[in-house]
Amino acid sequence: MSSAARSLSEPQVLAHAKQRLFPAASDRSYVVADTQFAREEWLPGQPIDPAIRDRLAPFNHVEIGGGFPDLVGVHELDELDPELLAVDRLGDEPPLIAIEAKGYASGGVDTRRGIVQAYDRLHEANAAYLAAPAAAITDTDRTLARELNVGVLGVDTTGAVDVLESPRLVGNRTATEASALRFQASAQGVAENSFGLNHPKNYLGYPLAHYADGDTATLLSEFNVVGAVRDARRGAAFLGLIEDRERVALTALGEEVIRFGKARCGSVEAALETFADWYRSRKRFVDLAPAWGQLARRVLFEYPATELFVNELQTMHDDWIPEPSLVDLVIHLHELHPTFAVELFVRGDEAVRRRVLTAEGDLRRAELEDGDIYHSPTVFQLKTMLYHVGILTANGTEPHRLDPTADIWALREPV
């Protein structure tokens, strides 16, 4: 075996495997590597190439099947190479995939341990793989993997990845922290581009303009709903009002907005005319237009993050923390829902995740006091919308102006 083959480290193997399984992101795909791969050195004296870290980012410490896989992601089946899986369909949700990587260390490559670890992930994942240097994978390894329904990816020194064993998808639906990855990969995930606007009326207006006769963008402009049409469309999709595929289609929730507008105003065009009265108003929406504000509240409560915030803020209120700061909230959420806390609040780029998270996935509290580490879609746009519909007491703030120790997240109406 060549010395080059023996130089394949675990981070290198994992980076190549990620590229093979997740070559391109989509609106319903999301993948994270474990926080251990964000450190400067893999082994003493063996630095991780910054290019490898960039390929593996973002990082999070996600528990699946009683352990923490090296990489976990959600991917649309239609975008996966059919060679990777033994079946091509499993319900409507993209499968949750876990990878355990093994590279050369002083004791060689522990492929058997990687196969057993991957098998353990099948308690909650839909598919699991061992990724290892191809030269180290034996026929015995492949036989064991087949018996345990574990996929095997063989990586060579050029970065090529061969699918040596294809696993069958299993029907798990996770109820643990891995659900945060499904949330992030869904149309309601908090990606960097999720919410570009901070007033809920802008998103209510989109299905109305889509349903009305005429060009959607033109109607949104003519009725003074919103000028940023692309942001309104994307946010309406994140809130579940529309399906934004090749063609826009109303969801059941979007159709309810149409029914409300017709019942309230007589027609969707008349409903759109009311939006001019709210143009650039800074007044809380639920006070400015109570009925529409309550409709927006219903829409916002369908968003999974809203229920999480309300439940945990109520818990903090019950524990005599009625006005928690952003730092308090993130620490509290991380204790109970660590993956959600990181995915909702912490920007996904490699440098920020390395600042905020230790190799074990713990928070560095001091870093939470820097506003620049936070997702703007959560701390500014989403929080402001929750203020406008009467759930929170205070507006959101842009990260560059944010003091996380003084930014209050409190329920307007605790019970």
Coordinates of C-alpha atoms in Angstrom, one line a residue:
M1 CA 0.0 0.0 0.0
S2 CA 1.4 3.4 -0.9
S3 CA 2.3 6.0 1.7
A4 CA -0.2 8.4 0.0
A5 CA -3.0 5.9 0.7
R6 CA -1.9 5.7 4.4
S7 CA -2.1 9.5 4.7
L8 CA -5.9 9.7 4.4
S9 CA -7.0 11.1 7.7
E10 CA -10.5 11.0 9.1
P11 CA -11.3 14.6 8.3
Q12 CA -10.1 14.1 4.7
V13 CA -12.2 10.9 4.3
L14 CA -15.3 12.7 5.7
A15 CA -14.9 15.7 3.4
H16 CA -14.8 13.4 0.3
A17 CA -17.7 11.4 1.6
K18 CA -19.8 14.6 2.2
Q19 CA -19.1 15.7 -1.4
R20 CA -20.3 12.3 -2.7
L21 CA -23.5 12.2 -0.7
F22 CA -24.3 15.9 -0.6
P23 CA -22.8 17.4 -3.7
A24 CA -25.2 20.4 -3.8
A25 CA -27.6 22.1 -1.4
S26 CA -31.2 22.6 -2.1
D27 CA -34.1 24.3 -0.2
R28 CA -34.8 20.9 1.5
S29 CA -31.3 19.7 2.1
Y30 CA -29.0 20.5 5.0
V31 CA -25.9 18.8 6.4
V32 CA -23.6 19.4 9.4
A33 CA -20.3 17.8 10.5
D34 CA -19.5 17.2 14.2
T35 CA -17.8 19.9 16.1
Q36 CA -14.7 17.8 16.6
F37 CA -13.8 18.6 13.0
A38 CA -13.8 22.3 13.6
R39 CA -10.6 22.2 15.7
E40 CA -7.2 23.3 14.4
E41 CA -5.5 19.9 14.8
W42 CA -7.0 16.5 14.3
L43 CA -4.1 14.7 16.1
P44 CA -1.1 16.5 17.9
G45 CA 1.1 17.8 15.1
Q46 CA -1.5 17.0 12.4
P47 CA -3.4 20.2 11.5
I48 CA -6.7 20.0 9.7
D49 CA -6.3 21.8 6.3
P50 CA -8.5 24.9 6.4
A51 CA -9.9 23.9 3.0
I52 CA -11.1 20.6 4.6
R53 CA -12.8 22.5 7.4
D54 CA -14.5 24.8 4.9
R55 CA -15.9 21.7 3.0
L56 CA -17.2 20.2 6.2
A57 CA -18.8 23.4 7.6
P58 CA -21.2 24.1 9.2
F59 CA -20.6 22.3 12.5
N60 CA -22.9 21.1 15.2
H61 CA -23.0 18.3 17.8
V62 CA -26.1 16.2 16.9
E63 CA -27.0 13.1 18.9
I64 CA -28.5 10.3 16.9
G65 CA -29.0 6.7 18.0
G66 CA -27.2 7.2 21.3
G67 CA -24.1 8.8 19.8
F68 CA -22.8 11.7 17.7
P69 CA -22.2 10.8 14.1
D70 CA -19.3 12.4 12.3
L71 CA -21.7 13.9 9.7
V72 CA -25.5 14.0 9.5
G73 CA -27.7 15.5 6.9
V74 CA -31.1 15.6 5.3
H75 CA -31.3 15.4 1.5
E76 CA -34.0 15.1 -1.2
L77 CA -34.2 11.6 -2.6
D78 CA -34.5 13.0 -6.1
E79 CA -31.1 14.7 -5.7
L80 CA -29.3 11.6 -4.4
D81 CA -27.3 9.4 -6.8
P82 CA -29.5 6.2 -7.1
E83 CA -26.3 4.2 -6.6
L84 CA -26.2 5.3 -3.0
L85 CA -29.4 3.7 -1.8
A86 CA -31.1 0.4 -2.5
V87 CA -34.6 2.0 -2.7
D88 CA -35.8 5.2 -4.2
R89 CA -38.7 6.4 -2.0
L90 CA -39.6 6.7 1.6
G91 CA -42.7 8.8 2.2
D92 CA -42.7 12.5 1.5
E93 CA -39.8 13.6 3.8
P94 CA -36.2 13.6 2.7
P95 CA -34.2 10.9 4.5
L96 CA -31.9 11.6 7.4
I97 CA -28.5 10.2 6.7
A98 CA -25.6 9.6 9.1
I99 CA -21.9 9.0 8.3
E100 CA -19.2 7.5 10.4
A101 CA -15.7 8.2 9.0
K102 CA -12.5 6.3 9.7
G103 CA -9.1 7.3 8.6
Y104 CA -5.5 6.1 9.2
A105 CA -4.2 6.5 12.7
S106 CA -1.3 4.8 14.6
G107 CA -3.4 1.6 14.9
G108 CA -4.5 1.5 11.3
V109 CA -8.2 2.0 10.3
D110 CA -10.8 0.7 12.6
T111 CA -13.4 -0.1 10.0
R112 CA -15.3 -2.6 12.1
R113 CA -15.9 0.0 14.9
G114 CA -17.1 2.4 12.2
I115 CA -19.6 -0.1 10.9
V116 CA -21.0 -0.8 14.4
Q117 CA -21.2 2.9 15.1
A118 CA -23.1 3.5 11.9
Y119 CA -25.5 0.6 12.7
D120 CA -26.3 2.3 16.1
R121 CA -27.4 5.4 14.2
L122 CA -30.1 3.4 12.4
H123 CA -32.2 3.7 15.6
E124 CA -33.0 7.2 14.5
A125 CA -31.5 7.7 11.0
N126 CA -33.0 6.5 7.7
A127 CA -29.7 5.4 6.3
A128 CA -26.1 5.1 7.7
Y129 CA -22.7 4.7 6.1
L130 CA -19.1 3.9 7.0
A131 CA -16.7 6.0 5.0
A132 CA -13.1 4.8 5.0
P133 CA -10.0 4.6 2.8
A134 CA -10.9 2.1 0.1
A135 CA -7.6 0.1 0.6
A136 CA -8.5 -0.6 4.2
I137 CA -12.0 -2.0 3.6
T138 CA -12.0 -5.8 3.5
D139 CA -14.5 -8.4 2.2
T140 CA -15.2 -9.2 5.9
D141 CA -16.1 -5.5 6.5
R142 CA -18.5 -5.5 3.5
T143 CA -20.2 -8.7 4.6
L144 CA -20.7 -7.3 8.1
A145 CA -22.0 -4.0 6.7
R146 CA -24.5 -5.9 4.5
E147 CA -25.8 -7.9 7.4
L148 CA -26.3 -4.7 9.4
N149 CA -27.8 -2.7 6.6
V150 CA -24.9 -0.2 6.7
G151 CA -23.6 1.5 3.5
V152 CA -19.9 1.5 2.8
L153 CA -18.1 4.3 0.9
G154 CA -14.5 3.7 -0.2
V155 CA -12.4 6.8 -0.5
D156 CA -9.1 6.9 -2.5
T157 CA -6.3 9.5 -2.4
T158 CA -7.7 11.4 -5.4
G159 CA -10.9 12.0 -3.5
A160 CA -12.9 9.6 -5.6
V161 CA -15.6 7.7 -3.6
D162 CA -16.9 4.3 -4.6
V163 CA -20.2 3.0 -3.3
L164 CA -19.1 -0.5 -2.1
E165 CA -22.3 -1.3 -0.3
S166 CA -25.7 0.4 -0.7
P167 CA -28.0 0.5 2.4
R168 CA -31.8 0.2 2.4
L169 CA -33.7 3.1 3.7
V170 CA -35.5 2.4 7.0
G171 CA -38.6 4.1 8.2
N172 CA -37.4 5.9 11.3
R173 CA -38.9 9.3 12.1
T174 CA -36.7 11.0 14.7
A175 CA -38.2 12.5 17.8
T176 CA -34.9 13.8 19.3
E177 CA -32.4 16.5 18.5
A178 CA -32.1 15.2 14.9
S179 CA -35.5 16.7 14.2
A180 CA -33.7 20.0 14.2
L181 CA -31.9 18.9 11.0
R182 CA -35.2 18.0 9.4
F183 CA -36.5 21.5 10.4
Q184 CA -33.4 23.2 9.0
A185 CA -33.8 21.3 5.7
S186 CA -37.5 21.9 5.4
A187 CA -39.1 24.9 3.8
Q188 CA -39.4 26.2 7.3
G189 CA -35.7 26.0 8.2
V190 CA -33.7 28.9 9.5
A191 CA -31.1 29.2 6.7
E192 CA -29.3 32.5 6.3
N193 CA -31.8 33.4 3.5
S194 CA -35.0 32.4 5.2
F195 CA -36.6 35.8 6.2
G196 CA -35.5 39.0 4.5
L197 CA -38.5 41.0 5.8
N198 CA -39.5 41.7 9.3
H199 CA -43.3 42.5 9.0
P200 CA -45.8 39.7 8.8
K201 CA -48.1 41.7 6.5
N202 CA -45.5 41.3 3.7
Y203 CA -45.9 37.5 3.8
L204 CA -49.7 37.6 4.1
G205 CA -49.9 39.8 1.0
Y206 CA -48.0 37.3 -1.2
P207 CA -50.7 34.6 -1.4
L208 CA -53.4 37.3 -1.9
A209 CA -51.5 38.8 -4.8
H210 CA -50.7 35.4 -6.3
Y211 CA -54.4 34.5 -6.2
A212 CA -55.7 37.8 -7.6
D213 CA -55.9 38.5 -11.4
G214 CA -52.7 40.0 -12.7
D215 CA -49.0 39.7 -12.2
T216 CA -48.0 39.0 -8.6
A217 CA -45.1 41.4 -8.4
T218 CA -47.0 44.2 -10.1
L219 CA -49.9 43.8 -7.7
L220 CA -47.7 43.8 -4.6
S221 CA -46.2 47.1 -5.8
E222 CA -49.5 48.7 -7.0
F223 CA -51.2 48.0 -3.6
N224 CA -48.2 49.1 -1.6
V225 CA -47.8 45.7 0.0
V226 CA -44.0 45.3 -0.5
G227 CA -41.4 46.1 -3.0
A228 CA -39.0 43.2 -2.2
V229 CA -41.0 40.6 -4.0
R230 CA -38.4 37.9 -3.9
D231 CA -38.1 38.2 -0.1
A232 CA -41.8 38.1 0.2
R233 CA -42.1 35.0 -1.9
R234 CA -39.3 33.2 0.0
G235 CA -40.7 34.2 3.4
A236 CA -44.2 33.1 2.4
A237 CA -42.8 29.7 1.5
F238 CA -40.9 29.5 4.8
L239 CA -44.1 30.2 6.7
G240 CA -46.0 27.5 4.8
L241 CA -48.3 29.8 2.8
I242 CA -47.1 28.7 -0.6
E243 CA -45.2 25.8 -2.2
D244 CA -42.3 27.5 -4.1
R245 CA -41.2 24.9 -6.6
E246 CA -41.1 25.3 -10.4
R247 CA -44.5 27.1 -10.1
V248 CA -45.9 28.8 -7.0
A249 CA -48.9 26.9 -5.5
L250 CA -51.0 27.9 -2.4
T251 CA -50.9 25.6 0.6
A252 CA -53.9 24.9 2.8
L253 CA -52.7 27.7 5.1
G254 CA -52.3 30.0 2.1
E255 CA -55.8 29.2 1.0
E256 CA -57.1 30.1 4.5
V257 CA -55.5 33.6 4.0
I258 CA -57.5 33.9 0.8
R259 CA -60.7 32.9 2.6
F260 CA -60.1 35.3 5.4
G261 CA -59.5 38.2 2.9
K262 CA -62.6 37.4 1.0
A263 CA -64.7 37.1 4.1
R264 CA -63.3 40.3 5.6
C265 CA -63.2 42.5 2.5
G266 CA -65.4 40.9 -0.1
S267 CA -62.6 40.1 -2.6
V268 CA -58.8 39.6 -2.6
E269 CA -58.4 42.9 -4.5
A270 CA -60.3 44.7 -1.8
A271 CA -58.2 42.9 0.8
L272 CA -55.0 44.1 -0.9
E273 CA -56.3 47.7 -0.8
T274 CA -56.3 47.6 3.0
F275 CA -52.5 47.0 2.9
A276 CA -51.9 50.6 1.8
D277 CA -53.1 51.8 5.2
W278 CA -50.3 49.8 6.9
Y279 CA -47.5 50.9 4.6
R280 CA -44.4 51.8 6.6
S281 CA -46.3 51.9 9.9
R282 CA -44.2 51.1 12.9
K283 CA -47.2 50.4 15.2
R284 CA -47.5 46.8 16.4
F285 CA -49.5 45.1 13.7
V286 CA -51.9 43.3 16.1
D287 CA -52.9 46.7 17.5
L288 CA -53.0 48.5 14.1
A289 CA -55.2 45.8 12.4
P290 CA -56.4 43.4 15.1
A291 CA -58.1 40.9 12.9
W292 CA -55.3 40.7 10.4
G293 CA -52.8 40.6 13.3
Q294 CA -54.6 37.6 14.7
L295 CA -54.4 35.9 11.3
A296 CA -50.7 36.6 11.2
R297 CA -50.4 35.2 14.7
R298 CA -52.0 32.0 13.6
V299 CA -49.6 31.7 10.6
L300 CA -46.6 32.4 12.8
F301 CA -47.7 29.8 15.3
E302 CA -47.6 27.2 12.5
Y303 CA -43.9 27.9 12.2
P304 CA -42.1 25.2 14.3
A305 CA -39.7 27.7 16.0
T306 CA -42.6 29.7 17.4
E307 CA -44.0 26.9 19.5
L308 CA -40.5 26.1 20.8
F309 CA -39.9 29.7 21.8
V310 CA -43.3 30.1 23.5
N311 CA -43.0 26.8 25.4
E312 CA -39.5 27.5 26.7
L313 CA -40.1 31.2 27.5
Q314 CA -43.2 30.1 29.5
T315 CA -40.9 27.6 31.3
M316 CA -38.4 30.4 32.1
H317 CA -41.2 32.6 33.3
D318 CA -42.4 29.9 35.6
D319 CA -38.8 29.5 36.9
W320 CA -38.8 33.2 37.8
I321 CA -37.0 34.5 34.7
P322 CA -39.8 36.6 33.2
E323 CA -37.5 38.7 31.0
P324 CA -34.6 36.6 29.8
S325 CA -31.9 38.1 27.7
L326 CA -30.9 36.6 24.4
V327 CA -27.9 35.0 26.1
D328 CA -30.2 33.5 28.8
L329 CA -32.5 32.1 26.2
V330 CA -29.8 30.5 24.1
I331 CA -28.2 28.9 27.1
H332 CA -31.6 27.6 28.3
L333 CA -32.5 26.2 24.9
H334 CA -29.1 24.6 24.5
E335 CA -29.5 22.7 27.7
L336 CA -32.8 21.2 26.5
H337 CA -32.6 21.3 22.7
P338 CA -29.0 21.8 21.8
T339 CA -29.2 21.2 18.1
F340 CA -32.2 23.5 17.7
A341 CA -30.5 26.2 19.8
V342 CA -27.5 26.2 17.5
E343 CA -29.3 25.9 14.2
L344 CA -31.8 28.7 15.1
F345 CA -29.5 31.2 16.6
V346 CA -25.8 30.7 15.5
R347 CA -24.7 31.6 12.1
G348 CA -23.6 28.6 10.1
D349 CA -20.2 29.6 8.7
E350 CA -17.2 27.7 9.9
A351 CA -15.5 30.5 11.8
V352 CA -18.5 31.4 13.9
R353 CA -19.4 27.8 14.8
R354 CA -15.7 27.2 15.9
R355 CA -15.9 30.4 18.1
V356 CA -19.2 29.4 19.7
L357 CA -18.9 25.6 20.1
T358 CA -16.2 23.5 21.7
A359 CA -15.1 20.2 20.1
E360 CA -17.6 18.5 22.5
G361 CA -20.5 20.7 21.3
D362 CA -20.6 22.9 24.5
L363 CA -21.3 26.6 24.3
R364 CA -18.6 29.2 25.0
R365 CA -20.7 31.7 26.9
A366 CA -18.5 34.6 26.4
E367 CA -18.9 34.3 22.6
L368 CA -22.7 34.5 23.0
E369 CA -22.3 38.2 24.1
D370 CA -21.2 39.2 20.6
G371 CA -24.1 40.1 18.4
D372 CA -22.3 39.2 15.2
I373 CA -22.5 35.5 15.9
Y374 CA -26.3 35.4 15.5
H375 CA -28.6 34.5 12.6
S376 CA -30.2 37.7 11.5
P377 CA -33.4 35.8 10.3
T378 CA -34.0 34.7 13.9
V379 CA -32.8 37.6 16.1
F380 CA -34.1 40.4 13.8
Q381 CA -36.7 39.3 11.3
L382 CA -38.4 36.5 13.1
K383 CA -38.3 38.2 16.5
T384 CA -39.8 41.4 15.0
M385 CA -42.6 39.4 13.5
L386 CA -43.3 37.7 16.8
Y387 CA -43.5 41.2 18.3
H388 CA -45.9 42.4 15.7
V389 CA -48.4 39.5 16.2
G390 CA -48.4 40.1 20.0
I391 CA -46.3 37.1 21.2
L392 CA -43.1 38.9 22.3
T393 CA -42.7 42.2 24.2
A394 CA -39.9 43.6 22.1
N395 CA -38.8 44.0 18.5
G396 CA -35.8 42.3 17.0
T397 CA -32.4 43.9 16.4
E398 CA -30.0 43.6 13.5
P399 CA -26.9 41.6 14.6
H400 CA -24.4 44.5 14.1
R401 CA -26.5 46.6 16.5
L402 CA -27.3 43.8 18.9
D403 CA -26.3 43.6 22.6
P404 CA -27.3 40.0 23.4
T405 CA -27.0 40.7 27.2
A406 CA -29.7 43.4 27.0
D407 CA -31.9 42.0 24.2
I408 CA -35.0 40.8 26.0
W409 CA -37.1 37.8 24.8
A410 CA -40.2 37.8 27.0
L411 CA -43.8 36.7 26.4
R412 CA -46.3 39.5 26.2
E413 CA -49.0 37.3 27.7
P414 CA -47.5 34.6 29.9
V415 CA -50.0 32.1 31.4

